[in-house]
Coordinates of C-alpha atoms and ligand atoms in Angstrom, one line a residue:
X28 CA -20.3 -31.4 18.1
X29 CA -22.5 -31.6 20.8
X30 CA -25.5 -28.6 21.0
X31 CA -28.0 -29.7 23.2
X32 CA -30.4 -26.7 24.6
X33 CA -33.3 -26.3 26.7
X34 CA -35.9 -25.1 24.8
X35 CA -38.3 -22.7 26.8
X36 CA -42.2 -23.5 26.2
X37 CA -42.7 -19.2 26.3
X38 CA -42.7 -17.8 22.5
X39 CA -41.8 -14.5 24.1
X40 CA -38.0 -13.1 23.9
X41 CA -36.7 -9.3 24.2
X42 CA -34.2 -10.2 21.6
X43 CA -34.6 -12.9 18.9
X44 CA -31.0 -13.7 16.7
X45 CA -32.0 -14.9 13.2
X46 CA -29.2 -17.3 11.9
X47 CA -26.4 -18.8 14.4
X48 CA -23.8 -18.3 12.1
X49 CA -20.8 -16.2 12.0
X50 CA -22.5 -13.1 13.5
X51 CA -25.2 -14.8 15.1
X52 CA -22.9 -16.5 17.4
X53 CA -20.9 -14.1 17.8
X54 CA -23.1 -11.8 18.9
X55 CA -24.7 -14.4 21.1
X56 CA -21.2 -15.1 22.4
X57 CA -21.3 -11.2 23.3
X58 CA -24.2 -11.5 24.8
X59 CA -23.8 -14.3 27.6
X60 CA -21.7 -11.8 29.0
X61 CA -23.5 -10.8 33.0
X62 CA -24.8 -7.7 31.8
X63 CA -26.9 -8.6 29.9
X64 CA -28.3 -11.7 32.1
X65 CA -32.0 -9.9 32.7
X66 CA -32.8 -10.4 28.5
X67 CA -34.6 -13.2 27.0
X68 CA -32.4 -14.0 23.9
X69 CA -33.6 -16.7 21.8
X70 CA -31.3 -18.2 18.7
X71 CA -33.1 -19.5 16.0
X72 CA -30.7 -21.8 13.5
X73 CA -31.5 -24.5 10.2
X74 CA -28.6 -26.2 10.5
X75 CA -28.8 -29.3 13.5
X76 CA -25.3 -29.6 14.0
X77 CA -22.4 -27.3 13.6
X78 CA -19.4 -28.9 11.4
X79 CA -16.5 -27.7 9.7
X80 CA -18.8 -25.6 6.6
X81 CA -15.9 -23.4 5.7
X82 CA -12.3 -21.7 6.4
X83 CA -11.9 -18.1 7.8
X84 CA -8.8 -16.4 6.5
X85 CA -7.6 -12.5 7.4
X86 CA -4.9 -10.9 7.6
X87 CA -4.0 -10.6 11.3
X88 CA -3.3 -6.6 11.3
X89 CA -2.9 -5.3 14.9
X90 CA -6.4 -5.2 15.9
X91 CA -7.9 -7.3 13.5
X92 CA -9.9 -9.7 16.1
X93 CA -11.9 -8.7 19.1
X94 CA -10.0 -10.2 22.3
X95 CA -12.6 -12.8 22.7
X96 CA -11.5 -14.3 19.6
X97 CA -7.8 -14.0 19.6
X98 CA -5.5 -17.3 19.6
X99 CA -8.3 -19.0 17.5
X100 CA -6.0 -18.8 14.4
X101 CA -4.4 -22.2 13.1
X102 CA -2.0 -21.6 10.8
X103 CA 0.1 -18.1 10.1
X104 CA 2.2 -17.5 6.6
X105 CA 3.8 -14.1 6.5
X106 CA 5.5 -14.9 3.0
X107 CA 3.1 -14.9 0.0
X108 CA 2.7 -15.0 -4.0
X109 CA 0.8 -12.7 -6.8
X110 CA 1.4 -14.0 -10.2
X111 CA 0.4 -15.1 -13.3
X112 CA 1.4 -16.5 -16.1
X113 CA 4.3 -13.9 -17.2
X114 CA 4.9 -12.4 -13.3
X115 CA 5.8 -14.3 -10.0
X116 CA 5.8 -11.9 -7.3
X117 CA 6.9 -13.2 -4.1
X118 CA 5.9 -10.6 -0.7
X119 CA 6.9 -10.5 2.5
X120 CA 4.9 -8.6 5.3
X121 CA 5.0 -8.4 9.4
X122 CA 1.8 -9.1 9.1
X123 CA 0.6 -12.6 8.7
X124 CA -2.1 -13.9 6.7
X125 CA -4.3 -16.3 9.5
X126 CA -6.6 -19.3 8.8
X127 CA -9.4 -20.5 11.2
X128 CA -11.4 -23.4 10.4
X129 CA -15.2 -22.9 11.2
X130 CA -15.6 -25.3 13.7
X131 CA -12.5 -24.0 16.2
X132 CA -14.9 -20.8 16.4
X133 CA -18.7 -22.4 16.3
X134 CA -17.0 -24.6 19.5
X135 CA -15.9 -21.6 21.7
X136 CA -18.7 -19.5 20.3
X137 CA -21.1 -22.3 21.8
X138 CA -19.2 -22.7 24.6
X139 CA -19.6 -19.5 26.0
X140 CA -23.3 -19.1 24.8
X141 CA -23.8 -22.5 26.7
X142 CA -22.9 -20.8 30.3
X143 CA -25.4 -18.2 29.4
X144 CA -29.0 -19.6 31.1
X145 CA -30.4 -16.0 29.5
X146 CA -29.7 -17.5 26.2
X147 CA -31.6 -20.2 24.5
X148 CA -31.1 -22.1 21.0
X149 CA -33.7 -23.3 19.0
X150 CA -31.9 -25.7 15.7
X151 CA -33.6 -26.7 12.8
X152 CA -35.9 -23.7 12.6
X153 CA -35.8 -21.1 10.1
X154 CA -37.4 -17.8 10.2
X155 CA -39.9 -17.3 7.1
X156 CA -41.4 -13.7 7.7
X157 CA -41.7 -10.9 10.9
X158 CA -44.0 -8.1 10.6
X159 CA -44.5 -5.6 13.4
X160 CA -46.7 -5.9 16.0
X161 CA -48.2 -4.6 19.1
X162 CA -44.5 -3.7 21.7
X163 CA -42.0 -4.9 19.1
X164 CA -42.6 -7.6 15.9
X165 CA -43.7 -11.1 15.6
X166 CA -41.8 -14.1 13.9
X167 CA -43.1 -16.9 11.7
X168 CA -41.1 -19.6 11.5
X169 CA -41.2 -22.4 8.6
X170 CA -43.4 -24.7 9.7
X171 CA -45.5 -22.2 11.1
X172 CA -44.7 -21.8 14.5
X173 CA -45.1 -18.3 15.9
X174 CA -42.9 -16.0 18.4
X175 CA -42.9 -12.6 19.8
X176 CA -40.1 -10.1 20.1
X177 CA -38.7 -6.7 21.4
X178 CA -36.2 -6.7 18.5
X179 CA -35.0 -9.0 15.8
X180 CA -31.4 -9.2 14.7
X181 CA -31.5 -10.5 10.9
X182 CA -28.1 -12.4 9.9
X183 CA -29.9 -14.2 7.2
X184 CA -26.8 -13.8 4.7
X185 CA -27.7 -12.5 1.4
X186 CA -28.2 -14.9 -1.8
X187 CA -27.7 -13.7 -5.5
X188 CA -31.0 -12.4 -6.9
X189 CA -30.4 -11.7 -10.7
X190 CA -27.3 -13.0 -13.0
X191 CA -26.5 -9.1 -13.5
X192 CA -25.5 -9.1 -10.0
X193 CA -21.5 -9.1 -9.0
X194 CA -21.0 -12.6 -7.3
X195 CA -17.3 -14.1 -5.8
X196 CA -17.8 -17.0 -6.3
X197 CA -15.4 -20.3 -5.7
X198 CA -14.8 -23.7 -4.3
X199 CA -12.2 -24.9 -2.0
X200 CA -10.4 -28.6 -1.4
X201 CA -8.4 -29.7 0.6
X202 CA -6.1 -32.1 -0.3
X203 CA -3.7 -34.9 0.9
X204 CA -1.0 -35.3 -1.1
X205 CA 1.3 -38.7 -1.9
X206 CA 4.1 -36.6 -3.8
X207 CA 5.8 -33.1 -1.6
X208 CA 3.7 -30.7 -3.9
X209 CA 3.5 -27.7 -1.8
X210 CA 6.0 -25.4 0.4
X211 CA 4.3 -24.1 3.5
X212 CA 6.0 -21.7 4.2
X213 CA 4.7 -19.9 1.3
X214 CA 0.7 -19.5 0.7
X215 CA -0.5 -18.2 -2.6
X216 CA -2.7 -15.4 -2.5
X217 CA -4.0 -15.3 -6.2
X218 CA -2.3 -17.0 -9.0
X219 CA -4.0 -15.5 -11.7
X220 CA -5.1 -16.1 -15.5
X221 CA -6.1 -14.6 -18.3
X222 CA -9.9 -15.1 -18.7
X223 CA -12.8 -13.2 -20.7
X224 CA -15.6 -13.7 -18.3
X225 CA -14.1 -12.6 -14.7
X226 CA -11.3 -12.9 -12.8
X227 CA -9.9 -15.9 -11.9
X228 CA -7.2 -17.1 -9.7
X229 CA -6.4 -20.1 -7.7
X230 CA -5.8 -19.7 -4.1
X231 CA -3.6 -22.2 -2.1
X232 CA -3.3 -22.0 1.9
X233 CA -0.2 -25.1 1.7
X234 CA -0.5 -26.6 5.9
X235 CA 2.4 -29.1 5.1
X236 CA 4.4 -30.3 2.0
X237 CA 1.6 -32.6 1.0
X238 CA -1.7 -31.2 2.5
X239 CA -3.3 -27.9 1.3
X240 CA -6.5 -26.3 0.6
X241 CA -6.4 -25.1 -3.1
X242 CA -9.5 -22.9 -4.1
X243 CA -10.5 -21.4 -7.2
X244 CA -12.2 -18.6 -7.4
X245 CA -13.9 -16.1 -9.8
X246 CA -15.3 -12.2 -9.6
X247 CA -17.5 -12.2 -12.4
X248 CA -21.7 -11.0 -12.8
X249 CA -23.4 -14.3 -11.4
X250 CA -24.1 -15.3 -15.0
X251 CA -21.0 -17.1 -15.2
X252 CA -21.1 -20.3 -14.1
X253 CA -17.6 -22.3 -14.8
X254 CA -16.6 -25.8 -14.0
X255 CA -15.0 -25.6 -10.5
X256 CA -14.0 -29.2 -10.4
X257 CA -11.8 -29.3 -13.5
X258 CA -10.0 -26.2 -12.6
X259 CA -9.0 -27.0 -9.2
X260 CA -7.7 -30.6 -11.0
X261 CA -6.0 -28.5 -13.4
X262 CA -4.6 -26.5 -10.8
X263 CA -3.3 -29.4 -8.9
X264 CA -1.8 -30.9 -11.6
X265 CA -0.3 -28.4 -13.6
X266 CA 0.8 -25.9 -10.8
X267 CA 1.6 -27.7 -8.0
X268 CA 2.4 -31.2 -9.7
X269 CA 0.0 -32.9 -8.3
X270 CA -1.7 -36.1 -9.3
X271 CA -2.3 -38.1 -6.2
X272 CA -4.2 -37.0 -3.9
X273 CA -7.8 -37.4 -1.7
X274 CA -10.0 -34.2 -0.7
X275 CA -10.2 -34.4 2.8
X276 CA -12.7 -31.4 2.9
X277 CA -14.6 -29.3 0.7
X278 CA -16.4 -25.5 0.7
X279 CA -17.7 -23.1 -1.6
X280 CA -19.4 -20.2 -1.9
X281 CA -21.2 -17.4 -3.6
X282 CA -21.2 -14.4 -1.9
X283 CA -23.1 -11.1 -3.7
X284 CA -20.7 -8.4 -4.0
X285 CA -22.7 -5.8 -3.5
X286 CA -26.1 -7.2 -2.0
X287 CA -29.3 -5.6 -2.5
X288 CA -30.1 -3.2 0.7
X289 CA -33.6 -3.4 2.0
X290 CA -34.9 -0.1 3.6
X291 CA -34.1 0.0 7.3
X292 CA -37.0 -1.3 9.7
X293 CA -37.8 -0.3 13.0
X294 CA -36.7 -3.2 15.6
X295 CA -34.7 -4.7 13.0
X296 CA -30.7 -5.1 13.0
X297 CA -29.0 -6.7 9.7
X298 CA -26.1 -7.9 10.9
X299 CA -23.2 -10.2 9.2
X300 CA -23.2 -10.2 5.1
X301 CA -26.7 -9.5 5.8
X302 CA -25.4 -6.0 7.5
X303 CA -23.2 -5.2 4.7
X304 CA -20.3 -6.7 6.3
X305 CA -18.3 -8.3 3.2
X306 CA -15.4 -6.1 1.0
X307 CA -16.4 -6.2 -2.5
X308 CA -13.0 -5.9 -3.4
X309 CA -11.4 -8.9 -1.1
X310 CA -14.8 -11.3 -0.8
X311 CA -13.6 -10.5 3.2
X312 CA -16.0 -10.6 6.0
X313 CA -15.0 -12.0 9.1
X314 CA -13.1 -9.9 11.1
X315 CA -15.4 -7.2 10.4
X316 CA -18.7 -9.3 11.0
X317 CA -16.2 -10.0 14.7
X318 CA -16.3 -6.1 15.2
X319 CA -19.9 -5.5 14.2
X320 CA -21.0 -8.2 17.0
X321 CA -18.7 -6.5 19.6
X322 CA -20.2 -3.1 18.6
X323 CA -23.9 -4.0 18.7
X324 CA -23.5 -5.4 22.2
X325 CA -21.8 -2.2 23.1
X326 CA -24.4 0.0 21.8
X327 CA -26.9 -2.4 23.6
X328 CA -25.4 -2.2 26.8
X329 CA -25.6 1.8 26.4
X330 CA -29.0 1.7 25.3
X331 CA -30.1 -0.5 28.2
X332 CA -28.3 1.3 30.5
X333 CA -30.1 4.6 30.2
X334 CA -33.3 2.3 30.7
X335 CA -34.9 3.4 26.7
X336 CA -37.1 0.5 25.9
X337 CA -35.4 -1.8 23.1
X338 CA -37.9 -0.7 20.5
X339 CA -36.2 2.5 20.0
X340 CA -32.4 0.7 19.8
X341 CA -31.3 1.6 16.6
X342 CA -27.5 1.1 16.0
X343 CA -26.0 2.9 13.6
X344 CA -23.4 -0.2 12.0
X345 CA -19.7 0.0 11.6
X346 CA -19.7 -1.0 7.6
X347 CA -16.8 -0.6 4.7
X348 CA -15.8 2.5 4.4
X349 CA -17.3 4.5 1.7
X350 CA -14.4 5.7 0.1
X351 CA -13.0 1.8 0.0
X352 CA -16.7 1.1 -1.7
X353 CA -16.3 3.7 -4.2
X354 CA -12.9 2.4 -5.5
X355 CA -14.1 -0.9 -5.1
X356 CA -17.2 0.1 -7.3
X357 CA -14.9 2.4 -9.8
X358 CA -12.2 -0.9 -9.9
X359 CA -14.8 -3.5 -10.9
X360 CA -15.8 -1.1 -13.7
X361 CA -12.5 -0.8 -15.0
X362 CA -11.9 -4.9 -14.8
X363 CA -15.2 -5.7 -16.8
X364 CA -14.1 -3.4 -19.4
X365 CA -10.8 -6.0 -20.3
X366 CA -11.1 -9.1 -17.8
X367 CA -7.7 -10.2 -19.6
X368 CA -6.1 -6.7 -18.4
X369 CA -7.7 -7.6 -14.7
X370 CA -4.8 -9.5 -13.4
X371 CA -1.9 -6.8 -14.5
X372 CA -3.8 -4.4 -12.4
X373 CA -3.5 -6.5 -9.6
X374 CA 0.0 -7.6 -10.4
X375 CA 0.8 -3.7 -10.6
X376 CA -1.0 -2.8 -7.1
X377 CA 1.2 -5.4 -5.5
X378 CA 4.5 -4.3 -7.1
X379 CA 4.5 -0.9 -6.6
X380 CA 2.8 -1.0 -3.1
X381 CA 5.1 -2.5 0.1
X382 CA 3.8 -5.3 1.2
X383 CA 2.2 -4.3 4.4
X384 CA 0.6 -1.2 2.8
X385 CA -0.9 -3.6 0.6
X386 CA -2.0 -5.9 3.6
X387 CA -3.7 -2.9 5.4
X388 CA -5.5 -1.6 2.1
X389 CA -6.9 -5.1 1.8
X390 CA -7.9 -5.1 5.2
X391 CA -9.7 -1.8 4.9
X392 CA -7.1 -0.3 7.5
X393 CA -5.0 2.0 5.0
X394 CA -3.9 5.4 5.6
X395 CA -4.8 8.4 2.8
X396 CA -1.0 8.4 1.8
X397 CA -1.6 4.3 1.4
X398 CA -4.3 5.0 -0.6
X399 CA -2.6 7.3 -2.9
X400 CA 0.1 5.2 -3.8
X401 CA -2.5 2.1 -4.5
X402 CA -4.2 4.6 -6.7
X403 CA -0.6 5.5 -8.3
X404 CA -0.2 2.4 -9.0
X405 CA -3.1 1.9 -11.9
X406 CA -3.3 3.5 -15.1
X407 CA -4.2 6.5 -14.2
X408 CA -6.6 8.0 -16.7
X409 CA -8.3 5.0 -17.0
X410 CA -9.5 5.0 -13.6
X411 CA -9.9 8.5 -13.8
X412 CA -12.7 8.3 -16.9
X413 CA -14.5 5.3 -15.0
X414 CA -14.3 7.2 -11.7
X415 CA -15.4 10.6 -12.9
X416 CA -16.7 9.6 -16.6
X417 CA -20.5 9.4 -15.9
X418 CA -20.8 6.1 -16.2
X419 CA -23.5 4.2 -14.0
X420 CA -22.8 3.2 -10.6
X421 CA -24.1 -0.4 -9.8
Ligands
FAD530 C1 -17.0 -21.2 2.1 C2 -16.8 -19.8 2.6 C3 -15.5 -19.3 2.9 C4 -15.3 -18.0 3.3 N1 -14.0 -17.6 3.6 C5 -13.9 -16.4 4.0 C6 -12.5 -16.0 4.4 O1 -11.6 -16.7 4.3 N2 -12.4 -14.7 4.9 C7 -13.4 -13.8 5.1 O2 -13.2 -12.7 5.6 N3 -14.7 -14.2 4.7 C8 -14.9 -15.4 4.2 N4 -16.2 -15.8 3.8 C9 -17.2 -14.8 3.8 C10 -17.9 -14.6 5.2 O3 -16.9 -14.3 6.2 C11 -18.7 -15.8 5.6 O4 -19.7 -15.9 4.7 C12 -19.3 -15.6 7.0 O5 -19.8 -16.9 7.4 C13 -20.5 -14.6 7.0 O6 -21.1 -14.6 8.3 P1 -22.6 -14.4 8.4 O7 -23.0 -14.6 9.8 O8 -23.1 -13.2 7.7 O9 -23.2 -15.6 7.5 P2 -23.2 -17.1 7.9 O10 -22.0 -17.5 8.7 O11 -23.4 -17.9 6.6 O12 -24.4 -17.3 8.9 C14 -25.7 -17.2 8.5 C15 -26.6 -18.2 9.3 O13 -28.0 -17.9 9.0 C16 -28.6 -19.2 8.9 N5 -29.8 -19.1 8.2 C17 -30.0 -19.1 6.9 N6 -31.4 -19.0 6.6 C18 -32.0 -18.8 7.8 C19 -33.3 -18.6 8.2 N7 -34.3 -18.5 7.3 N8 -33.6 -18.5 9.5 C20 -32.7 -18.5 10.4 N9 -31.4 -18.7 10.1 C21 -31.0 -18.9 8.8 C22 -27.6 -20.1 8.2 O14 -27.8 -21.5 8.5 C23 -26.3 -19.6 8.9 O15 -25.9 -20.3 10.0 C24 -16.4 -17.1 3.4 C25 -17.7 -17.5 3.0 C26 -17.9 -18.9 2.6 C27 -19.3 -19.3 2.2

């Protein structure tokens, strides 16, 4: 993909974006809008060309996407499967579960940041360190070039510090099939098994009878380090039949659950995973990184309209829910207790909720009443004694 920028020879910028991924560009995108023409904003990215790195999925609840965004989805399934070995429990819901791969949004995102003359792009740099300095903070980059700023957005995402910490963790192929080993109209949202260390299930997105991207994936501390490859083979082969095939594309990932929060800093906007973005509970980040970008340029545009320097900007996030944290938090306690129980928890949510409930408790969108009847759907005194028994919150 072609990203070629002119590079201004000032190292002075009002705002400075730190990482052009997901909310880096999106933000940027958000910010090539005319209003905010009269800022210097300066994107500083590793990466020297913008590929397919990953695949986006949500579930496309009304409101899920900011307009800009809309229409970017490829593929839509509305029916999907929860099982495992003893259950198969096939949903239906209005709402559809959407894929996007990366590169349909780093194209538009660049696109529109392109049109933007206010907005430069600096690839292959990486920021090392900032510390504050005289009318905002200054920059080191690796490599030790220098620059100034008004205010730095950090999307840096967040790596896994210590094999204590909670980590989803998975990798993805996608395949090409010879034999018809998968029905599209049906994606699987977690095939579970029985496991001691985590919880694992295999997650298929099926595009045609014989292309799909089958991932397996694990919740587990970041201790546990399985081999990937032979159970995505096993997978192939054993579920969906599977034993010719080429990988046309690969990801993976491992995303800290519940990343370590550094102490806010003046000038300083986490944004992304980095701003506390991603669902414990789901591994889910995008649409709400989406709404984050739209909401900081919001806030900006306020801010600059009642002419307060940028220095004293200080948005206040829109992050998951507290109350979706704290189950989250009191769920994983109950699922490290008896990783084999994990998956009839799961299995029981999805029975016992409708389908679309389910969708909008996933997607952080749930009502109290929703809520109550996820949380009537668990053994109740067990969640109870890890909710209210005194045991440590992590
Ligand atoms: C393979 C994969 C699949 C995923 N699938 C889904 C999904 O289906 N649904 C969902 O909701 N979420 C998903 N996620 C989680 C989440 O949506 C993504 O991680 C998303 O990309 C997070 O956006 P971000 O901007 O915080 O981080 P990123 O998109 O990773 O962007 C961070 C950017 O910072 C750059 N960077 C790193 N270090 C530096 C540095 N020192 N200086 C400057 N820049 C730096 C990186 O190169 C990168 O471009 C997935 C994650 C992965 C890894």
């Amino acid at each position: 993909m072609q990203t070629a920028w002119n590079f201004a020879t000032e190292q002075s910028w009002d705002i400075v974006i730190a990482g052009g991924g997901l909310a880096g560009l999106s933000l940027a995108a958000e910010l090539s809008a005319p209003e905010f023409a009269h800022l210097r904003v300066l994107v500083i990215e590793p990466r020297t060309s913008y590929l397919r790195d990953r695949t986006w999925s949500y579930w496309s609840v009304s409101g899920a996407l900011p307009q800009r965004w809309q229409g970017l989805a490829k593929t839509l399934w509305r029916k999907w499967r929860v099982s495992d070995a003893s259950k198969n429990l096939l949903c239906e819901s209005r709402t559809a579960y959407a894929m996007l791969p990366a590169d349909a949004f780093y194209e538009q995102a660049l696109a529109q940041i392109r049109q933007a003359s206010h907005i430069q792009f600096k690839q292959g740099y990486s920021l090392h360190n900032f510390r504050s300095a005289a009318q905002g903070l200054m920059l080191e980059m690796l490599g030790g070039e220098s620059l100034r700023c008004g205010c730095l957005i950090d999307t840096r995402p967040p790596t896994v510090q210590s094999p204590q910490e909670w980590v989803q963790h998975f990798v993805g192929w996608e395949v090409q099939t010879q034999e018809a080993c998968f029905e599209p109209e049906c994606m699987d949202l977690m095939a579970f098994d029985q496991q001691t260390k985590g919880l694992h299930f295999v997650y298929c997105l099926p595009y045609s009878p014989h292309s799909a991207l089958v991932e397996t994936t694990w919740i587990s501390r970041a201790q546990h380090r399985p081999d990937y490859e032979a159970e995505i083979k096993q997978a192939l082969l054993s579920r969906f039949k599977c034993e010719h095939y080429e990988i046309t594309f690969r990801e993976q990932g491992a995303l800290p659950l519940w990343p370590a929060q550094t102490s806010p800093q003046p000038n300083v906007i986490k944004l992304g995973r980095a701003g506390g973005a991603l669902r414990a509970s789901t591994g889910y980040a995008f649409t709400a990184t989406l709404w984050q970008a739209q909401y900081v340029a919001k806030s900006l545009q306020h801010h600059l309209s009642q002419s307060i320097s940028l220095q004293n900007w200080i948005p206040v996030l829109p992050t998951i829910s507290r109350l979706d944290d704290w189950m989250d938090r009191v769920l994983f306690r109950v699922l490290e207790d008896d990783w084999p129980a994990a998956p009839g928890y799961f299995l029981a949510m999805f029975e016992h909720v409708a389908p679309d409930a389910m969708v909008r408790f996933l997607s952080g969108r749930s009502t109290w009443v929703e809520r109550l009847a996820v949380m009537n759907s668990l053994p109740k005194l067990r969640f109870l004694k890890a909710a209210f028994g005194g045991e440590k919150l992590e």
